[in-house]
Coordinates of N, CA and C in Angstrom, one line a residue:
R16 N 120.4 88.2 94.8 CA 120.0 89.6 95.1 C 119.8 89.7 96.6
S17 N 120.3 90.8 97.1 CA 120.1 91.1 98.6 C 118.6 91.3 98.9
P18 N 118.1 90.8 100.0 CA 116.7 91.0 100.3 C 116.4 92.5 100.7
R19 N 115.3 93.0 100.3 CA 114.9 94.4 100.6 C 113.8 94.3 101.7
F20 N 114.0 94.9 102.8 CA 113.0 94.9 103.9 C 113.2 96.1 104.7
E21 N 112.1 96.6 105.3 CA 112.0 97.8 106.0 C 112.2 97.7 107.5
S22 N 112.2 96.5 108.0 CA 112.4 96.3 109.5 C 112.7 94.8 109.7
P23 N 113.2 94.4 110.9 CA 113.3 93.0 111.2 C 112.0 92.2 111.1
S24 N 110.9 92.9 111.4 CA 109.6 92.3 111.3 C 109.3 92.0 109.9
D25 N 109.6 92.9 109.0 CA 109.3 92.7 107.6 C 110.1 91.6 107.0
L26 N 111.4 91.5 107.4 CA 112.3 90.4 107.0 C 111.7 89.1 107.5
F27 N 111.3 89.0 108.8 CA 110.7 87.8 109.3 C 109.5 87.4 108.5
L28 N 108.6 88.3 108.2 CA 107.4 87.9 107.5 C 107.7 87.4 106.1
Q29 N 108.6 88.0 105.4 CA 109.0 87.5 104.1 C 109.6 86.1 104.2
T30 N 110.5 85.9 105.1 CA 111.1 84.6 105.3 C 110.1 83.6 105.7
A31 N 109.3 83.9 106.7 CA 108.3 82.9 107.2 C 107.3 82.5 106.0
N32 N 106.9 83.5 105.2 CA 106.0 83.2 104.1 C 106.6 82.3 103.1
A33 N 107.9 82.5 102.8 CA 108.6 81.7 101.8 C 108.7 80.3 102.4
M34 N 109.0 80.1 103.6 CA 109.2 78.8 104.2 C 107.9 78.0 104.4
L35 N 106.8 78.8 104.7 CA 105.5 78.1 104.8 C 105.1 77.7 103.4
E36 N 105.3 78.5 102.4 CA 104.9 78.0 101.1 C 105.7 76.8 100.7
R37 N 106.9 76.7 101.0 CA 107.7 75.5 100.7 C 107.2 74.3 101.4
E38 N 106.8 74.5 102.7 CA 106.3 73.4 103.5 C 104.9 72.9 102.9
L39 N 104.1 73.8 102.5 CA 102.8 73.5 102.0 C 102.8 72.8 100.6
E40 N 103.9 73.1 99.9 CA 104.1 72.4 98.6 C 104.6 71.0 98.7
D41 N 105.1 70.6 99.9 CA 105.7 69.3 100.0 C 104.6 68.2 99.8
P42 N 104.9 67.2 99.0 CA 104.0 66.2 98.6 C 103.4 65.4 99.9
Q43 N 104.3 65.3 100.9 CA 103.8 64.6 102.1 C 102.7 65.4 102.8
R44 N 102.9 66.8 102.8 CA 101.9 67.6 103.4 C 100.6 67.6 102.6
R45 N 100.7 67.5 101.3 CA 99.5 67.3 100.5 C 98.8 66.1 100.9
R46 N 99.5 65.0 101.0 CA 98.9 63.7 101.4 C 98.2 63.8 102.7
N47 N 98.7 64.7 103.6 CA 98.2 64.8 105.0 C 97.1 65.8 105.0
G48 N 96.6 66.3 103.9 CA 95.4 67.1 103.9 C 95.5 68.6 103.6
A49 N 96.7 69.0 103.3 CA 96.9 70.4 103.0 C 96.1 70.9 101.8
E50 N 95.8 69.9 100.9 CA 95.0 70.3 99.7 C 93.6 70.7 100.0
E51 N 93.1 70.4 101.2 CA 91.8 70.7 101.6 C 91.6 72.2 101.8
Y52 N 92.7 72.9 102.0 CA 92.6 74.3 102.3 C 93.3 75.1 101.2
E53 N 92.7 76.3 100.9 CA 93.4 77.1 99.9 C 94.7 77.6 100.5
E54 N 95.7 77.9 99.6 CA 97.0 78.2 100.1 C 97.0 79.4 101.1
K55 N 96.3 80.4 100.8 CA 96.2 81.6 101.7 C 95.6 81.2 103.1
D56 N 94.5 80.5 103.1 CA 93.9 80.1 104.3 C 94.8 79.1 105.1
A57 N 95.4 78.2 104.4 CA 96.3 77.2 105.1 C 97.5 78.0 105.8
R58 N 98.0 79.0 105.1 CA 99.1 79.7 105.7 C 98.6 80.5 107.0
N59 N 97.4 81.1 106.8 CA 96.9 81.8 108.0 C 96.6 80.9 109.2
Y60 N 96.1 79.7 108.9 CA 95.8 78.7 110.0 C 97.1 78.4 110.7
L61 N 98.2 78.1 109.9 CA 99.5 77.7 110.5 C 100.1 78.9 111.3
E62 N 100.0 80.1 110.7 CA 100.5 81.3 111.4 C 99.7 81.6 112.7
R63 N 98.4 81.4 112.7 CA 97.6 81.6 113.9 C 97.9 80.6 114.9
A64 N 98.1 79.3 114.5 CA 98.4 78.3 115.5 C 99.8 78.5 116.1
L65 N 100.8 78.9 115.3 CA 102.1 79.1 115.8 C 102.1 80.4 116.7
G66 N 101.4 81.4 116.3 CA 101.3 82.6 117.1 C 100.7 82.4 118.4
A67 N 99.6 81.5 118.5 CA 99.0 81.2 119.7 C 99.9 80.5 120.7
I68 N 100.7 79.6 120.1 CA 101.7 78.9 120.9 C 102.8 79.8 121.4
A69 N 103.3 80.7 120.5 CA 104.3 81.6 120.9 C 103.9 82.6 121.9
L70 N 102.6 83.1 121.8 CA 102.1 84.1 122.8 C 101.9 83.4 124.1
E71 N 101.5 82.2 124.1 CA 101.3 81.5 125.4 C 102.6 81.3 126.1
M72 N 103.7 80.9 125.4 CA 105.0 80.8 126.0 C 105.5 82.1 126.4
A73 N 105.3 83.2 125.7 CA 105.8 84.5 126.0 C 105.1 85.0 127.3
R74 N 103.8 84.8 127.4 CA 103.1 85.3 128.6 C 103.6 84.6 129.9
R75 N 104.1 83.3 129.7 CA 104.6 82.5 130.9 C 106.1 82.8 131.1
N76 N 106.7 83.6 130.2 CA 108.1 83.9 130.2 C 108.9 82.6 130.0
W77 N 108.3 81.7 129.2 CA 109.1 80.5 128.8 C 109.6 80.8 127.4
W78 N 110.6 81.6 127.3 CA 111.2 82.0 126.0 C 112.0 80.9 125.4
K79 N 111.8 80.7 124.1 CA 112.6 79.7 123.3 C 112.1 78.3 123.5
E80 N 112.0 77.8 124.7 CA 111.6 76.4 124.9 C 110.9 76.2 126.2
V81 N 110.1 75.1 126.3 CA 109.4 74.8 127.5 C 110.3 74.1 128.5
P82 N 110.4 74.6 129.7 CA 111.3 74.0 130.7 C 110.8 72.7 131.3
G83 N 111.6 72.0 132.0 CA 111.2 70.8 132.7 C 111.9 69.6 132.2
R84 N 111.8 68.5 132.9 CA 112.4 67.2 132.6 C 111.4 66.1 132.7
D85 N 111.4 65.2 131.7 CA 110.6 64.0 131.7 C 109.1 64.3 131.9
S86 N 108.6 63.8 133.0 CA 107.1 63.9 133.2 C 106.7 65.4 133.4
E87 N 107.6 66.2 134.1 CA 107.3 67.6 134.2 C 107.2 68.3 132.9
L88 N 108.2 68.0 132.0 CA 108.2 68.6 130.7 C 106.9 68.3 129.9
K89 N 106.5 67.0 130.0 CA 105.3 66.6 129.3 C 104.1 67.3 129.8
R90 N 104.0 67.5 131.1 CA 102.9 68.3 131.7 C 102.9 69.7 131.2
N91 N 104.1 70.3 131.2 CA 104.2 71.7 130.8 C 103.9 71.8 129.3
V92 N 104.3 70.9 128.5 CA 104.0 70.9 127.1 C 102.4 70.8 126.9
N93 N 101.8 69.9 127.6 CA 100.4 69.7 127.5 C 99.7 71.0 127.9
S94 N 100.2 71.6 128.9 CA 99.6 72.9 129.4 C 99.6 74.0 128.4
V95 N 100.8 74.1 127.7 CA 100.9 75.1 126.7 C 100.0 74.8 125.5
I96 N 100.0 73.6 125.1 CA 99.1 73.2 123.9 C 97.6 73.4 124.3
T97 N 97.2 73.0 125.5 CA 95.8 73.2 125.9 C 95.4 74.7 125.8
A98 N 96.3 75.5 126.4 CA 96.0 76.9 126.5 C 96.0 77.5 125.1
S99 N 97.0 77.1 124.2 CA 97.1 77.6 122.9 C 95.9 77.2 122.0
K100 N 95.4 76.0 122.2 CA 94.3 75.5 121.4 C 93.0 76.4 121.8
K101 N 92.9 76.6 123.1 CA 91.8 77.4 123.6 C 91.8 78.8 123.0
R102 N 93.0 79.4 122.9 CA 93.2 80.7 122.3 C 92.9 80.7 120.8
F103 N 93.4 79.6 120.1 CA 93.1 79.5 118.7 C 91.6 79.4 118.4
L104 N 90.9 78.5 119.2 CA 89.5 78.4 119.0 C 88.7 79.6 119.3
R105 N 89.1 80.3 120.3 CA 88.4 81.6 120.7 C 88.6 82.6 119.5
G106 N 89.8 82.5 118.9 CA 90.0 83.4 117.7 C 89.0 83.1 116.6
W107 N 88.8 81.8 116.3 CA 87.9 81.5 115.2 C 86.5 82.0 115.6
E108 N 86.1 81.8 116.8 CA 84.7 82.2 117.3 C 84.6 83.8 117.1
F109 N 85.7 84.5 117.5 CA 85.7 85.9 117.4 C 85.6 86.4 116.0
D110 N 86.4 85.8 115.1 CA 86.4 86.2 113.7 C 85.3 85.6 112.8
S111 N 84.7 84.5 113.3 CA 83.6 83.8 112.6 C 84.0 83.5 111.2
E112 N 85.2 82.9 111.0 CA 85.8 82.7 109.7 C 85.5 81.3 109.2
I113 N 85.4 80.3 110.1 CA 85.1 78.9 109.6 C 84.1 78.3 110.6
E114 N 83.6 77.1 110.2 CA 82.6 76.5 111.0 C 83.2 75.6 112.0
N115 N 84.2 74.9 111.7 CA 84.8 73.9 112.7 C 86.2 74.3 113.0
G116 N 86.4 75.1 114.0 CA 87.8 75.5 114.3 C 88.6 74.4 114.9
E117 N 88.0 73.4 115.6 CA 88.7 72.4 116.2 C 89.4 71.5 115.2
S118 N 88.7 71.2 114.1 CA 89.3 70.3 113.1 C 90.4 71.1 112.4
T119 N 90.3 72.4 112.3 CA 91.4 73.2 111.7 C 92.6 73.2 112.6
W120 N 92.4 73.3 113.9 CA 93.5 73.3 114.9 C 94.2 71.9 114.8
N121 N 93.4 70.8 114.8 CA 94.0 69.5 114.7 C 94.8 69.3 113.4
W122 N 94.3 69.9 112.3 CA 95.1 69.8 111.1 C 96.4 70.6 111.2
A123 N 96.3 71.9 111.7 CA 97.4 72.8 111.8 C 98.4 72.2 112.8
Y124 N 98.0 71.7 113.9 CA 98.9 71.2 114.9 C 99.6 69.9 114.4
G125 N 98.9 69.1 113.7 CA 99.4 67.9 113.1 C 100.6 68.3 112.1
I126 N 100.3 69.3 111.3 CA 101.4 69.7 110.4 C 102.6 70.3 111.2
L127 N 102.3 71.1 112.2 CA 103.4 71.7 113.0 C 104.3 70.6 113.6
K128 N 103.7 69.6 114.1 CA 104.5 68.5 114.8 C 105.4 67.8 113.8
Q129 N 105.2 67.9 112.5 CA 106.0 67.2 111.5 C 107.2 68.0 111.0
F130 N 107.2 69.3 111.4 CA 108.3 70.1 111.0 C 109.6 69.6 111.5
E131 N 110.6 69.6 110.7 CA 111.9 69.2 111.2 C 112.6 70.3 112.0
F132 N 113.2 69.9 113.1 CA 113.8 70.9 114.0 C 115.0 71.5 113.2
L133 N 115.1 72.8 113.2 CA 116.1 73.6 112.5 C 116.1 73.4 111.0
N134 N 115.1 72.7 110.5 CA 115.1 72.5 109.0 C 113.7 72.5 108.5
G135 N 112.8 73.1 109.3 CA 111.4 73.1 108.8 C 110.9 74.5 108.5
A136 N 109.6 74.6 108.2 CA 109.1 75.8 107.7 C 109.1 77.0 108.7
T137 N 109.2 76.6 110.0 CA 109.1 77.7 111.0 C 110.3 77.7 111.9
G138 N 111.2 76.7 111.9 CA 112.2 76.6 112.8 C 111.7 76.2 114.2
A139 N 110.6 75.5 114.2 CA 110.0 75.1 115.5 C 110.0 73.6 115.6
D140 N 110.2 73.1 116.8 CA 110.2 71.6 117.0 C 109.0 71.4 118.0
I141 N 107.9 70.9 117.5 CA 106.7 70.7 118.3 C 106.3 69.3 118.3
K142 N 106.6 68.6 119.4 CA 106.3 67.2 119.5 C 105.5 67.0 120.8
E143 N 105.3 65.7 121.2 CA 104.5 65.4 122.4 C 105.2 65.9 123.7
T144 N 106.6 66.0 123.7 CA 107.3 66.3 124.9 C 108.2 67.5 124.8
V145 N 108.1 68.3 123.7 CA 109.0 69.4 123.6 C 108.4 70.5 122.7
I146 N 108.4 71.7 123.0 CA 108.1 72.8 122.1 C 109.2 73.8 122.2
S147 N 109.8 74.1 121.1 CA 110.9 75.1 121.1 C 111.0 75.8 119.8
F148 N 111.5 77.1 119.9 CA 111.8 77.9 118.7 C 113.4 78.0 118.7
T149 N 113.9 78.1 117.5 CA 115.4 78.1 117.4 C 116.0 79.3 118.0
T150 N 115.3 80.4 118.0 CA 115.8 81.6 118.7 C 114.7 82.2 119.4
R151 N 115.0 83.0 120.5 CA 113.9 83.8 121.1 C 113.3 84.8 120.2
R152 N 114.1 85.3 119.2 CA 113.6 86.3 118.3 C 112.5 85.8 117.4
I153 N 112.6 84.5 117.0 CA 111.6 83.9 116.2 C 110.3 83.8 117.0
Q154 N 110.4 83.4 118.3 CA 109.2 83.4 119.1 C 108.6 84.8 119.3
E155 N 109.4 85.8 119.5 CA 108.9 87.1 119.7 C 108.2 87.6 118.5
M156 N 108.8 87.3 117.3 CA 108.2 87.8 116.1 C 106.8 87.1 115.8
R157 N 106.8 85.8 116.2 CA 105.5 85.1 116.0 C 104.4 85.6 116.9
A158 N 104.8 85.9 118.2 CA 103.8 86.5 119.1 C 103.4 87.9 118.7
A159 N 104.4 88.6 118.1 CA 104.0 90.0 117.7 C 103.1 89.9 116.5
L160 N 103.3 89.0 115.6 CA 102.4 88.8 114.4 C 101.0 88.5 114.9
Y161 N 101.0 87.6 115.9 CA 99.7 87.2 116.4 C 98.9 88.4 117.0
L162 N 99.6 89.2 117.8 CA 99.0 90.3 118.5 C 98.4 91.3 117.4
T163 N 99.1 91.5 116.3 CA 98.7 92.5 115.3 C 97.7 92.0 114.3
K164 N 97.6 90.6 114.2 CA 96.8 90.1 113.1 C 95.7 89.2 113.6
F165 N 95.9 88.4 114.7 CA 94.9 87.4 115.1 C 94.3 87.6 116.5
A166 N 94.9 88.4 117.3 CA 94.5 88.5 118.7 C 93.1 88.8 118.9
T167 N 92.4 88.2 119.9 CA 91.0 88.5 120.2 C 91.1 89.6 121.3
P168 N 89.9 90.2 121.6 CA 89.9 91.2 122.8 C 90.4 90.5 124.1
E169 N 90.1 89.3 124.3 CA 90.6 88.6 125.5 C 92.1 88.4 125.5
D170 N 92.7 88.2 124.3 CA 94.1 88.0 124.2 C 94.8 89.4 124.6
L171 N 94.2 90.5 124.3 CA 94.7 91.8 124.6 C 94.4 92.3 126.0
V172 N 93.2 92.1 126.4 CA 92.7 92.6 127.7 C 91.8 91.5 128.3
D173 N 92.2 90.9 129.4 CA 91.3 90.0 130.1 C 91.2 90.3 131.6
T174 N 90.1 91.0 132.0 CA 90.0 91.4 133.3 C 89.9 90.3 134.3
K175 N 89.5 89.1 133.9 CA 89.4 88.0 134.8 C 90.7 87.3 135.0
A176 N 91.6 87.4 134.0 CA 92.9 86.7 134.1 C 93.9 87.7 133.5
P177 N 94.2 88.8 134.2 CA 95.1 89.8 133.6 C 96.5 89.4 133.3
Q178 N 97.0 88.4 133.9 CA 98.4 88.0 133.6 C 98.4 87.0 132.4
E179 N 97.3 86.7 131.9 CA 97.2 85.8 130.7 C 97.0 86.6 129.4
C180 N 97.0 87.9 129.5 CA 96.7 88.7 128.3 C 97.9 89.7 128.1
A181 N 97.9 90.3 127.0 CA 99.0 91.2 126.6 C 99.1 92.4 127.6
Q182 N 98.0 92.9 128.0 CA 98.0 94.1 128.9 C 98.7 93.8 130.2
G183 N 98.7 92.6 130.7 CA 99.4 92.3 131.9 C 100.9 92.3 131.8
H184 N 101.4 92.4 130.5 CA 102.8 92.4 130.3 C 103.3 93.6 129.6
S185 N 102.5 94.7 129.6 CA 102.9 95.9 128.8 C 104.1 96.6 129.4
G186 N 104.4 96.4 130.6 CA 105.6 97.0 131.2 C 106.7 96.1 131.5
D187 N 106.6 94.8 131.1 CA 107.6 93.8 131.4 C 108.9 94.1 130.5
R188 N 110.0 94.1 131.1 CA 111.3 94.2 130.4 C 111.5 93.0 129.4
D189 N 111.0 91.8 129.9 CA 111.2 90.7 129.0 C 110.4 90.8 127.7
W190 N 109.4 91.6 127.7 CA 108.5 91.7 126.5 C 108.9 92.9 125.6
E191 N 110.0 93.6 125.9 CA 110.3 94.8 125.2 C 110.6 94.5 123.7
E192 N 111.3 93.5 123.4 CA 111.6 93.1 122.0 C 110.3 92.6 121.3
L193 N 109.5 91.9 122.1 CA 108.2 91.5 121.5 C 107.4 92.7 121.1
W194 N 107.3 93.7 122.0 CA 106.5 94.9 121.7 C 107.1 95.6 120.5
M195 N 108.5 95.6 120.5 CA 109.1 96.3 119.4 C 108.8 95.7 118.0
G196 N 108.7 94.3 118.0 CA 108.3 93.6 116.8 C 106.8 93.9 116.5
T197 N 106.0 94.1 117.5 CA 104.6 94.4 117.3 C 104.5 95.8 116.6
I198 N 105.2 96.8 117.2 CA 105.3 98.1 116.7 C 105.7 98.1 115.2
R199 N 106.7 97.3 114.9 CA 107.3 97.4 113.5 C 106.7 96.4 112.5
M200 N 105.6 95.7 112.9 CA 105.0 94.9 111.9 C 104.6 95.8 110.7
P201 N 105.0 95.5 109.5 CA 104.8 96.4 108.4 C 103.4 96.8 108.2
K202 N 103.2 98.1 108.0 CA 101.9 98.7 107.9 C 101.1 98.1 106.7
R203 N 101.8 97.7 105.6 CA 101.1 97.2 104.5 C 100.5 95.9 104.7
H204 N 100.9 95.2 105.8 CA 100.3 93.9 106.2 C 99.1 94.2 107.2
Q205 N 98.9 95.4 107.6 CA 98.0 95.7 108.6 C 96.6 96.3 108.1
N206 N 96.5 96.5 106.8 CA 95.3 97.2 106.4 C 94.0 96.5 106.9
E207 N 93.9 95.2 106.8 CA 92.7 94.6 107.2 C 92.6 94.3 108.7
H208 N 93.7 94.6 109.4 CA 93.7 94.4 110.8 C 94.0 95.7 111.6
K209 N 93.6 96.8 111.0 CA 94.0 98.1 111.5 C 93.5 98.3 112.9
D210 N 92.2 97.9 113.2 CA 91.7 98.1 114.5 C 92.4 97.3 115.6
R211 N 92.8 96.1 115.2 CA 93.5 95.2 116.1 C 94.9 95.8 116.4
Y212 N 95.6 96.2 115.4 CA 96.9 96.9 115.6 C 96.8 98.1 116.5
R213 N 95.8 98.9 116.3 CA 95.6 100.1 117.0 C 95.3 99.8 118.5
R214 N 94.5 98.8 118.8 CA 94.2 98.4 120.2 C 95.5 97.9 120.9
A215 N 96.3 97.1 120.1 CA 97.5 96.6 120.7 C 98.4 97.7 121.1
M216 N 98.5 98.7 120.3 CA 99.4 99.9 120.6 C 98.8 100.7 121.8
E217 N 97.5 100.8 121.8 CA 96.9 101.5 123.0 C 97.3 100.8 124.3
I218 N 97.2 99.5 124.3 CA 97.4 98.7 125.5 C 98.9 98.9 125.9
L219 N 99.8 98.9 124.9 CA 101.2 99.0 125.2 C 101.5 100.2 126.1
F220 N 100.8 101.3 125.8 CA 101.2 102.6 126.4 C 100.3 102.9 127.6
E221 N 99.4 102.0 128.1 CA 98.6 102.3 129.3 C 99.5 102.0 130.5
R222 N 99.0 102.5 131.6 CA 99.8 102.3 132.9 C 99.9 100.8 133.2
P223 N 101.2 100.4 133.5 CA 101.3 99.0 133.8 C 100.5 98.5 135.0
L224 N 100.0 97.3 135.0 CA 99.1 96.8 136.0 C 99.9 96.6 137.3
R225 N 101.2 96.2 137.3 CA 101.9 96.0 138.5 C 103.0 97.0 138.6
S226 N 102.7 98.1 139.3 CA 103.7 99.2 139.4 C 105.0 98.8 140.1
D227 N 104.9 97.8 140.9 CA 106.1 97.4 141.7 C 107.1 96.7 140.9
S228 N 106.7 96.0 139.8 CA 107.7 95.3 139.0 C 107.7 95.6 137.5
Q229 N 106.8 96.6 137.1 CA 106.8 97.0 135.7 C 107.0 98.5 135.6
R230 N 107.3 98.9 134.4 CA 107.6 100.3 134.2 C 106.8 100.8 133.0
R231 N 106.5 102.0 132.9 CA 105.8 102.5 131.7 C 106.8 102.5 130.5
P232 N 106.4 101.9 129.4 CA 107.3 101.8 128.3 C 107.6 103.1 127.5
T233 N 108.1 104.1 128.2 CA 108.3 105.4 127.6 C 109.2 105.3 126.3
Q234 N 110.3 104.5 126.4 CA 111.1 104.4 125.2 C 110.4 103.9 124.0
L235 N 109.5 102.9 124.3 CA 108.7 102.4 123.2 C 107.7 103.3 122.7
M236 N 107.2 104.3 123.5 CA 106.3 105.3 123.1 C 107.0 106.2 122.1
W237 N 108.2 106.6 122.3 CA 109.0 107.4 121.3 C 109.2 106.6 120.1
E238 N 109.5 105.3 120.2 CA 109.7 104.5 119.0 C 108.5 104.4 118.1
V239 N 107.3 104.1 118.7 CA 106.1 103.9 117.9 C 105.7 105.3 117.3
S240 N 105.9 106.4 118.0 CA 105.6 107.7 117.5 C 106.5 107.9 116.2
R241 N 107.7 107.6 116.3 CA 108.7 107.8 115.2 C 108.4 106.8 114.0
W242 N 108.1 105.5 114.4 CA 108.0 104.5 113.4 C 106.7 104.6 112.6
V243 N 105.6 104.9 113.2 CA 104.3 104.9 112.5 C 103.8 106.3 112.1
D244 N 104.6 107.3 112.3 CA 104.2 108.6 112.1 C 103.8 108.9 110.6
R245 N 104.4 108.0 109.7 CA 104.2 108.2 108.3 C 102.7 108.0 107.9
D246 N 102.0 107.1 108.6 CA 100.6 106.9 108.2 C 99.8 106.6 109.5
L247 N 100.1 107.2 110.6 CA 99.4 106.9 111.8 C 98.1 107.5 111.8
D248 N 97.0 106.8 112.1 CA 95.7 107.3 112.0 C 95.5 108.3 113.2
E249 N 94.5 109.1 113.0 CA 94.3 110.2 114.0 C 93.9 109.7 115.4
H250 N 93.1 108.6 115.4 CA 92.7 108.1 116.7 C 93.9 107.7 117.6
L251 N 94.8 107.0 116.9 CA 96.0 106.5 117.7 C 97.0 107.6 118.0
R252 N 97.1 108.6 117.1 CA 97.9 109.8 117.3 C 97.4 110.5 118.5
N253 N 96.1 110.7 118.6 CA 95.6 111.4 119.8 C 95.8 110.7 121.1
H254 N 95.7 109.3 121.0 CA 95.9 108.5 122.2 C 97.3 108.6 122.6
L255 N 98.3 108.6 121.7 CA 99.7 108.7 122.1 C 99.9 110.1 122.7
G256 N 99.3 111.1 122.1 CA 99.5 112.5 122.6 C 99.0 112.6 124.1
R257 N 97.9 112.0 124.4 CA 97.4 112.0 125.8 C 98.4 111.3 126.7
Q258 N 98.9 110.2 126.2 CA 99.9 109.4 127.1 C 101.1 110.2 127.3
F259 N 101.7 110.8 126.3 CA 102.9 111.7 126.5 C 102.6 112.8 127.5
A260 N 101.4 113.4 127.4 CA 101.1 114.5 128.2 C 101.0 114.0 129.7
E261 N 100.5 112.8 129.9 CA 100.4 112.3 131.2 C 101.7 112.0 131.8
V262 N 102.6 111.5 131.0 CA 104.0 111.2 131.5 C 104.7 112.5 131.9
L263 N 104.5 113.6 131.0 CA 105.3 114.8 131.3 C 104.6 115.7 132.4
G264 N 103.3 115.6 132.6 CA 102.7 116.4 133.6 C 102.1 115.8 134.7
G265 N 102.2 114.4 134.8 CA 101.4 113.8 135.9 C 102.3 112.9 136.8
T266 N 101.8 111.9 137.4 CA 102.5 111.1 138.4 C 103.5 110.2 137.7
D267 N 103.5 110.1 136.4 CA 104.5 109.3 135.7 C 105.8 110.1 135.3
R268 N 105.9 111.3 135.8 CA 107.0 112.2 135.4 C 108.4 111.5 135.6
Q269 N 108.6 110.9 136.8 CA 109.9 110.3 137.1 C 110.1 109.1 136.3
I270 N 109.0 108.3 136.0 CA 109.2 107.1 135.1 C 109.6 107.6 133.8
G271 N 109.0 108.6 133.3 CA 109.3 109.1 131.9 C 110.8 109.6 131.9
R272 N 111.2 110.4 132.9 CA 112.6 110.9 132.9 C 113.6 109.8 133.0
A273 N 113.2 108.7 133.7 CA 114.2 107.7 134.0 C 114.5 106.8 132.7
H274 N 113.5 106.8 131.8 CA 113.7 105.9 130.7 C 113.7 106.5 129.3
V275 N 113.6 107.8 129.2 CA 113.6 108.5 127.9 C 115.1 108.5 127.4

């Protein structure tokens, strides 16, 4: 039977969930401690860990794989993993979901390292010296899922390190497909994360931090207005209205005309 999905993001979620379930049912995974976690929690832990890694690579513009050779590659991998672990633990502290986030990270990362390249639950190869996703789209979708489901306030806006948060990349052309995936994350998956989704959308449409190299994502503004109009909450609708008015009547007029 042909799959039924409402967007590429929806297809990604359905596929990722099926593959994660398969991976968690593997007897070897059970022997390695998967039985300690309920299936829903285990899947969330793995999704959060993968999303933290994907978002870290995206914000560095290291799409698909970590660059470098030999010792440089190992340093780069360690840097990504260190930053991703910090993001993962900060998420647990923000959500207050478990007592020991570090042990959960160690479990999740241990499982991720065992996935077979091109034949595992996520299509990711995560070892001591390499991190890669089979396609850039997989990485973009994982980062988009993280932004709409797991991101902390610091992941979205970090005034002390603006280039390490999503806000610092709201106008980057390299992030356009990532933001499109964020916009199209199925609404039925967002009920319990409504505020996080709304905040991510607000950040996307704010004025870019680096006007010299970024542009206001006017095209994406039209897309989100069309995509979520079916059940867009009033708060976000009003925010979008103000942003459109600013583009049409303010200093962003030329940017809006250039990219609509």
